Amino acid sequence: MTGGRVHVVGAGIAGLSAATALAEAGRAVVLYEAAKAAGGRCRSYFDPALGLAIDNGNHLLLSGNRDAMAYLRRVGGRDALEGPDQAVFAFLDIPSGLRWQLRPNAGRLPWWVAFPSRRVPGTHLRDYLAPMHLLRADHTATVGSVMPDRGLLWQRLWRPVLLAALNTEPEDSAAGPAAAIIRDTLGAGGYACRPLIATHGLSTAFVDPALGYLLEHRAERRFGARLRAIESVDGRASRLVFTDESVELGAQDQVVLAVPPWVATELLPDISAPDEFRGILNAHFAIAPPAGQPRLLGLIGATAEWLFAYPDRLSVTISAADRLFDIPREEIAARIWAEVAQATGLPRDPMPPWQIVKEKRATFAALPSQETRRPGARTHLSNLVLAGDWVANGLPATIEGAIGSGALAASMLQHDNGMAAASMEQSRS
């Protein structure tokens, strides 16, 4: 081990990303988590109502994100993700019953838009130029102000894709993270946007392998450890005060604070952070998908938005779902199941066992006003950095953004540690 210990507070995906990167670099890592399990919003658990292990949210990873793929390779979770060799996205327009597939070509030159069989039905080649305005937009602009066309392509492609990525109504969302989504997915070519899904649960790909990796690298893991305060001396974090213990920080010790924004601002009142949030609703049905059902199906003109087909269940994700949270669960489940039955050809009655999972603060609202509140990873404490999908990293609040922020935090601490070591060596000479 080299340098002091690194205390990573928070075992969500950002914290696990930072902790495993630091362990790989030979650092002594201590991982703290307030809950009894790791993973945060990206984990699996057993649901007794269904008699199945489900995810607390349905997540999709795109193949082109370098930080995310590096994380999966590091911890050994890549094989737990399944997806097609080529980018194919299936859609169904619920009101009309029209089905189609979006099939981008592998390379960056988007020749696929010239072929009607590969693009959204009823759209024209010129319609696909709209994102060019988004890529050039000012960071204070909204998506709606630079993509005013609300035609067929907006309804059947741009809106559902951006809504899923931003978890905010796209018209009101900040142009910057929306542009990053377009640039890093369809703009990067089909090979970079192959949809990868953890068909046997998020924990099997992102959480369990990371915990095993940390164990192999002799990292300490402390669950049920809620951080109550951070004490500082001379511009450095000097003590971490948990509910049941206080941890003194050595001269070379460093900290990654990978907690939700509302927790971070309680611990560090001097930082800014997003303070407006959007919810996500997931519906799970304990029934096996029919043969030939796509792993992922986009639903247009429906309450349900994305239908995931797992080996033992069908699951639906609805973004920016705050409007649905006050509706009785039974009513929402019945409405969604009617759409799922239409999409899959399964009988509408009887409805299979179901579960509704609501996350009221799933992500921060991707509004221009909230983008300006996202802090950088650096803080006023020289040995403490931030990580999380809410920290400024150029991406919206996604798995990719969380993993990337953890990787950035680890890189910063490694740089600082190297500079400190070089300074000590120079002083000795």
C-alpha positions as MATLAB code, in Angstrom:
seq = 'MTGGRVHVVGAGIAGLSAATALAEAGRAVVLYEAAKAAGGRCRSYFDPALGLAIDNGNHLLLSGNRDAMAYLRRVGGRDALEGPDQAVFAFLDIPSGLRWQLRPNAGRLPWWVAFPSRRVPGTHLRDYLAPMHLLRADHTATVGSVMPDRGLLWQRLWRPVLLAALNTEPEDSAAGPAAAIIRDTLGAGGYACRPLIATHGLSTAFVDPALGYLLEHRAERRFGARLRAIESVDGRASRLVFTDESVELGAQDQVVLAVPPWVATELLPDISAPDEFRGILNAHFAIAPPAGQPRLLGLIGATAEWLFAYPDRLSVTISAADRLFDIPREEIAARIWAEVAQATGLPRDPMPPWQIVKEKRATFAALPSQETRRPGARTHLSNLVLAGDWVANGLPATIEGAIGSGALAASMLQHDNGMAAASMEQSRS';
ca = [
       0.000    0.000    0.000;
       1.196    3.536   -0.783;
       0.280    6.840    0.879;
      -2.256    7.259    3.663;
      -5.642    5.638    3.902;
      -8.543    6.778    1.734;
     -11.912    6.900    3.481;
     -14.728    6.489    0.956;
     -18.042    7.519    2.501;
     -20.954    6.059    0.568;
     -21.133    2.656   -1.135;
     -23.363    3.599   -4.023;
     -22.030    3.204   -7.549;
     -19.947    6.394   -7.354;
     -18.360    5.297   -4.076;
     -17.694    1.781   -5.362;
     -16.138    3.231   -8.513;
     -13.790    5.444   -6.490;
     -12.968    2.729   -3.949;
     -12.102    0.063   -6.531;
     -10.009    2.484   -8.604;
      -8.037    3.468   -5.517;
      -7.617   -0.153   -4.422;
      -6.353   -1.002   -7.886;
      -3.752    1.750   -7.489;
      -2.521    0.163   -4.266;
      -4.177    2.516   -1.795;
      -5.494    1.385    1.582;
      -9.260    1.931    1.352;
     -11.940    2.073    4.045;
     -15.496    2.021    2.664;
     -18.389    3.289    4.819;
     -22.098    2.925    4.088;
     -25.020    4.153    6.196;
     -27.311    1.362    4.957;
     -26.898   -2.350    5.569;
     -26.146   -3.036    1.901;
     -24.156   -1.420   -0.907;
     -25.397   -0.198   -4.268;
     -27.622    2.755   -3.434;
     -30.153    3.199   -6.244;
     -28.413    0.536   -8.312;
     -28.965   -2.725   -6.451;
     -31.058   -5.870   -6.284;
     -33.155   -7.191   -3.410;
     -35.675   -9.947   -2.728;
     -39.294   -8.834   -2.902;
     -41.615  -11.117   -0.892;
     -44.756   -9.935   -2.717;
     -43.354  -11.296   -5.976;
     -41.203  -14.055   -4.552;
     -38.422  -12.769   -6.802;
     -35.217  -10.784   -6.645;
     -35.822   -7.454   -8.382;
     -33.900   -4.232   -8.945;
     -34.912   -1.038   -7.206;
     -34.764    0.552  -10.648;
     -34.378   -0.666  -14.210;
     -31.086    0.592  -15.609;
     -29.605    0.410  -19.066;
     -25.902    0.786  -19.788;
     -24.644    1.803  -23.204;
     -21.553    0.047  -24.491;
     -19.525    3.120  -25.425;
     -18.969    4.634  -21.990;
     -15.288    4.130  -21.227;
     -15.410    4.745  -17.482;
     -18.312    2.344  -16.997;
     -16.753   -0.406  -19.086;
     -13.392    0.064  -17.322;
     -15.156   -0.295  -13.965;
     -16.894   -3.507  -15.041;
     -13.669   -4.975  -16.391;
     -11.825   -4.017  -13.210;
     -14.251   -5.715  -10.839;
     -15.179   -8.611  -13.137;
     -18.817   -7.675  -13.748;
     -18.795   -7.296  -17.540;
     -20.062  -10.827  -18.248;
     -23.169  -10.156  -16.157;
     -24.396   -7.705  -18.817;
     -26.119   -8.995  -21.927;
     -26.892   -7.222  -25.159;
     -26.891   -7.491  -28.942;
     -23.756   -7.439  -31.084;
     -25.242   -4.509  -32.991;
     -27.282   -1.541  -31.808;
     -30.974   -2.347  -32.242;
     -33.792   -0.560  -30.414;
     -37.347   -1.880  -30.690;
     -40.363    0.441  -30.360;
     -44.131    0.102  -30.245;
     -46.625    2.907  -30.689;
     -49.402    1.836  -28.309;
     -52.296    3.876  -29.853;
     -51.665    2.694  -33.439;
     -50.023   -0.669  -32.781;
     -47.166    0.235  -35.144;
     -43.856   -1.510  -34.401;
     -40.390   -0.671  -35.709;
     -36.687   -1.002  -34.999;
     -34.120    1.775  -34.904;
     -30.891    0.322  -36.318;
     -27.893    2.697  -36.314;
     -24.806    1.567  -38.204;
     -21.686    0.752  -36.185;
     -19.459    3.653  -37.318;
     -19.636    7.368  -36.545;
     -20.761    8.389  -40.045;
     -24.556    8.025  -39.649;
     -25.456    6.618  -43.053;
     -28.302    4.670  -41.450;
     -30.557    7.757  -41.479;
     -30.632    7.565  -45.289;
     -32.495    4.244  -45.163;
     -36.195    4.307  -44.204;
     -36.002    0.724  -42.919;
     -33.455    1.762  -40.272;
     -35.054    4.957  -39.003;
     -38.307    5.950  -37.345;
     -41.307    5.329  -39.645;
     -42.719    8.454  -41.248;
     -39.565   10.534  -40.712;
     -37.269   12.067  -43.304;
     -33.516   12.448  -43.594;
     -33.622   16.187  -42.851;
     -35.443   15.562  -39.566;
     -32.275   14.050  -38.089;
     -30.340   17.331  -38.306;
     -32.122   18.797  -35.260;
     -29.517   17.594  -32.704;
     -26.864   19.685  -34.453;
     -28.460   22.765  -32.875;
     -28.385   21.046  -29.486;
     -24.674   20.292  -29.741;
     -23.930   23.988  -30.343;
     -26.297   25.367  -27.701;
     -25.301   27.598  -24.816;
     -25.155   25.826  -21.465;
     -27.973   28.017  -20.116;
     -30.354   27.033  -22.928;
     -33.139   24.483  -22.653;
     -33.654   21.594  -25.036;
     -37.011   23.039  -26.045;
     -35.493   26.357  -27.070;
     -32.978   24.768  -29.473;
     -35.130   21.838  -30.679;
     -38.530   23.491  -31.181;
     -39.828   20.891  -33.657;
     -42.385   18.646  -31.911;
     -43.023   16.448  -34.935;
     -43.009   12.702  -35.345;
     -39.279   12.238  -34.736;
     -39.484   14.171  -31.487;
     -42.412   12.088  -30.270;
     -40.973    8.734  -31.308;
     -37.254    9.159  -30.633;
     -35.791   12.325  -29.135;
     -38.352   12.814  -26.376;
     -38.355    9.213  -25.046;
     -34.554    8.941  -25.218;
     -33.907   12.287  -23.519;
     -36.644   11.769  -20.937;
     -35.113    8.433  -19.919;
     -31.599    9.887  -19.688;
     -32.462   13.189  -18.000;
     -35.456   12.133  -15.865;
     -36.891   15.580  -16.559;
     -39.291   16.787  -19.227;
     -36.921   17.313  -22.176;
     -38.449   20.608  -23.247;
     -37.432   22.124  -19.901;
     -34.114   20.314  -19.512;
     -30.661   21.838  -19.800;
     -29.125   21.581  -23.256;
     -25.643   20.639  -21.994;
     -26.320   17.170  -20.540;
     -28.819   16.478  -23.313;
     -26.123   17.214  -25.891;
     -23.747   14.872  -24.047;
     -26.310   12.092  -24.328;
     -26.745   12.578  -28.078;
     -22.993   12.979  -28.655;
     -22.028    9.868  -26.668;
     -24.768    7.598  -28.025;
     -26.153    7.989  -31.545;
     -23.519   10.602  -32.305;
     -20.757    8.112  -31.490;
     -22.117    5.406  -33.785;
     -24.042    2.226  -33.205;
     -21.126    0.336  -31.700;
     -21.057    2.836  -28.818;
     -24.780    2.624  -28.073;
     -25.439   -1.090  -27.884;
     -27.911   -1.553  -24.990;
     -26.500   -3.708  -22.183;
     -28.766   -5.038  -19.443;
     -28.010   -6.912  -16.225;
     -30.573   -9.624  -16.880;
     -29.893  -11.351  -13.538;
     -29.952   -8.186  -11.463;
     -27.956   -5.008  -11.056;
     -26.084   -6.315   -8.024;
     -24.633   -9.209  -10.026;
     -22.910   -6.757  -12.387;
     -22.194   -3.584  -10.436;
     -22.231   -4.283   -6.705;
     -21.304   -7.846   -5.717;
     -18.200   -8.011   -7.954;
     -17.016   -4.648   -6.608;
     -17.392   -5.762   -2.996;
     -15.508   -8.942   -3.810;
     -12.773   -6.924   -5.518;
     -12.367   -4.722   -2.451;
     -12.203   -7.762   -0.200;
      -9.449   -9.243   -2.371;
      -7.543   -5.968   -2.094;
      -7.838   -5.903    1.708;
     -10.143   -2.897    1.845;
     -12.143   -2.428    5.034;
     -15.941   -2.313    4.697;
     -18.165   -0.795    7.390;
     -21.922   -0.957    6.879;
     -24.458    0.777    9.107;
     -21.958    3.627    9.495;
     -23.768    6.953    9.141;
     -21.532   10.014    8.920;
     -22.778   12.795   11.206;
     -20.062   15.440   10.884;
     -16.730   16.281    9.264;
     -14.306   18.183   11.455;
     -11.464   20.173    9.918;
      -8.217   21.843   10.896;
      -6.162   24.194    8.699;
      -8.187   23.511    5.564;
      -8.043   19.710    5.882;
     -10.602   17.187    7.039;
      -9.250   15.980   10.379;
     -11.968   13.738   11.802;
     -14.993   11.819   10.543;
     -17.718   11.612   13.169;
     -20.036    8.625   12.703;
     -22.986    7.656   14.869;
     -21.007    5.035   16.791;
     -17.400    6.131   16.378;
     -15.043    8.922   15.414;
     -12.214    8.340   12.961;
      -9.118   10.501   13.246;
      -7.512   11.261    9.896;
      -3.768   11.006    9.546;
      -1.587   13.577    7.792;
      -1.737   11.628    4.518;
      -5.308   10.372    4.807;
      -7.852   11.450    2.195;
     -11.643   11.333    1.872;
     -14.117   10.691   -0.943;
     -17.579   11.913    0.014;
     -19.954    9.916   -2.211;
     -23.334   10.628   -0.642;
     -26.600   12.147   -1.965;
     -26.585   15.928   -2.401;
     -28.929   16.613    0.522;
     -26.562   14.703    2.805;
     -23.455   16.388    1.380;
     -24.804   19.895    2.029;
     -25.586   19.000    5.641;
     -22.021   17.818    6.134;
     -20.408   20.593    4.075;
     -22.693   23.667    4.186;
     -20.246   25.678    2.047;
     -20.827   23.643   -1.108;
     -23.624   24.122   -3.608;
     -25.690   21.175   -4.824;
     -28.882   20.498   -6.755;
     -31.959   20.900   -4.562;
     -34.793   20.023   -6.947;
     -35.488   16.396   -7.788;
     -37.570   14.139  -10.020;
     -39.040   10.755   -9.277;
     -39.012    7.446  -11.136;
     -41.695    4.754  -10.965;
     -40.948    1.112  -11.706;
     -43.533   -1.643  -12.091;
     -42.583   -5.327  -11.834;
     -44.757   -8.245  -12.925;
     -43.949  -11.806  -11.890;
     -44.457  -13.463  -15.251;
     -41.912  -14.767  -17.745;
     -41.762  -12.872  -21.052;
     -43.082  -14.665  -24.139;
     -40.652  -16.148  -26.645;
     -39.124  -13.515  -28.916;
     -39.855  -10.573  -26.613;
     -37.124   -7.903  -27.014;
     -35.018   -7.354  -23.892;
     -35.879   -3.676  -24.177;
     -38.948   -2.177  -25.830;
     -39.746    1.525  -26.039;
     -43.463    2.280  -25.644;
     -44.773    5.424  -27.347;
     -48.063    7.077  -26.420;
     -48.409    5.084  -23.196;
     -48.070    5.574  -19.459;
     -45.306    2.962  -19.502;
     -42.168    4.117  -21.300;
     -39.608    1.291  -21.372;
     -40.387   -2.406  -20.988;
     -37.562   -4.665  -19.786;
     -37.841   -8.418  -20.321;
     -35.979  -10.396  -17.673;
     -35.939  -14.203  -17.534;
     -38.477  -14.320  -14.683;
     -40.373  -11.036  -14.923;
     -41.445   -8.048  -16.973;
     -40.518   -4.620  -15.635;
     -41.483   -1.113  -16.669;
     -39.735    2.211  -16.040;
     -41.462    5.600  -16.093;
     -39.267    8.699  -15.804;
     -40.219   12.075  -14.323;
     -43.099   10.151  -12.767;
     -44.037   12.580   -9.987;
     -47.474   13.004  -11.569;
     -48.261    9.345  -10.817;
     -47.200    9.131   -7.184;
     -50.574   10.112   -5.707;
     -52.556    7.665   -7.836;
     -53.483    4.438   -6.001;
     -50.963    1.677   -6.616;
     -53.637   -0.756   -7.815;
     -54.845    1.710  -10.440;
     -51.332    2.381  -11.726;
     -50.493   -1.336  -11.850;
     -53.661   -2.119  -13.816;
     -53.038    0.702  -16.284;
     -49.457   -0.359  -16.898;
     -50.319   -4.053  -17.172;
     -52.909   -3.320  -19.883;
     -50.132   -1.716  -21.942;
     -47.666   -4.515  -21.186;
     -50.233   -7.120  -22.206;
     -50.769   -5.304  -25.505;
     -47.015   -5.078  -26.080;
     -46.317   -8.743  -25.328;
     -49.495  -10.499  -26.436;
     -50.021  -11.919  -22.938;
     -53.584  -12.157  -21.557;
     -54.792   -9.004  -19.846;
     -56.673  -11.035  -17.243;
     -55.754  -12.196  -14.729;
     -53.039   -9.674  -13.901;
     -49.941  -11.462  -12.579;
     -48.453  -10.656   -9.154;
     -47.066   -7.131   -9.278;
     -45.026   -4.595   -7.365;
     -44.790   -0.823   -7.733;
     -41.543    0.856   -6.643;
     -41.501    4.644   -6.303;
     -38.317    6.685   -5.940;
     -39.344   10.243   -5.166;
     -35.825   11.700   -5.290;
     -34.380    9.393   -7.924;
     -32.271   12.109   -9.599;
     -31.855   15.838   -9.493;
     -33.933   17.778  -12.003;
     -31.877   18.336  -15.154;
     -32.859   22.009  -15.415;
     -30.455   24.833  -16.340;
     -30.903   26.288  -12.852;
     -29.929   22.957  -11.287;
     -26.971   22.453  -13.617;
     -25.440   25.652  -12.262;
     -25.700   24.227   -8.748;
     -23.653   21.112   -9.521;
     -20.295   21.471   -7.742;
     -16.929   20.322   -8.987;
     -15.229   17.426   -7.256;
     -12.814   19.727   -5.394;
     -13.895   21.215   -2.070;
     -12.490   23.772    0.335;
     -10.909   20.883    2.240;
      -7.685   19.936    0.492;
      -7.911   16.216    1.302;
     -11.616   15.734    0.541;
     -13.284   15.370   -2.862;
     -16.881   14.749   -3.915;
     -18.300   11.933   -6.030;
     -21.820   11.227   -7.228;
     -23.999   11.545  -10.301;
     -24.958   15.046   -9.054;
     -21.362   16.321   -9.125;
     -20.439   18.215  -12.308;
     -19.081   15.715  -14.818;
     -20.729   16.671  -18.102;
     -23.301   13.872  -17.906;
     -26.804   13.691  -16.432;
     -27.635   11.607  -13.362;
     -26.988    8.163  -14.819;
     -24.945    5.068  -13.981;
     -22.324    6.321  -16.419;
     -22.207    9.688  -14.668;
     -21.896    8.090  -11.218;
     -19.089    5.762  -12.271;
     -17.266    8.562  -14.066;
     -17.456   10.832  -11.039;
     -15.971    8.108   -8.845;
     -13.153    7.556  -11.306;
     -12.451   11.303  -11.401;
     -12.394   11.551   -7.601;
      -9.914    8.662   -7.393;
      -7.724   10.228  -10.054;
      -7.639   13.557   -8.223;
      -6.634   11.967   -4.936;
      -3.946    9.918   -6.632;
      -2.570   13.066   -8.229;
      -2.593   14.867   -4.878;
      -0.950   11.909   -3.184;
       1.779   11.825   -5.804;
       2.406   15.548   -5.461;
       2.631   15.231   -1.685;
       5.057   12.324   -1.944;
       7.223   14.257   -4.401;
       7.257   17.269   -2.083;
       8.302   15.154    0.896;
      11.080   13.529   -1.135;
      12.310   16.916   -2.255;
      12.344   18.235    1.316;
      14.417   15.248    2.431;
      16.988   15.858   -0.293;
];
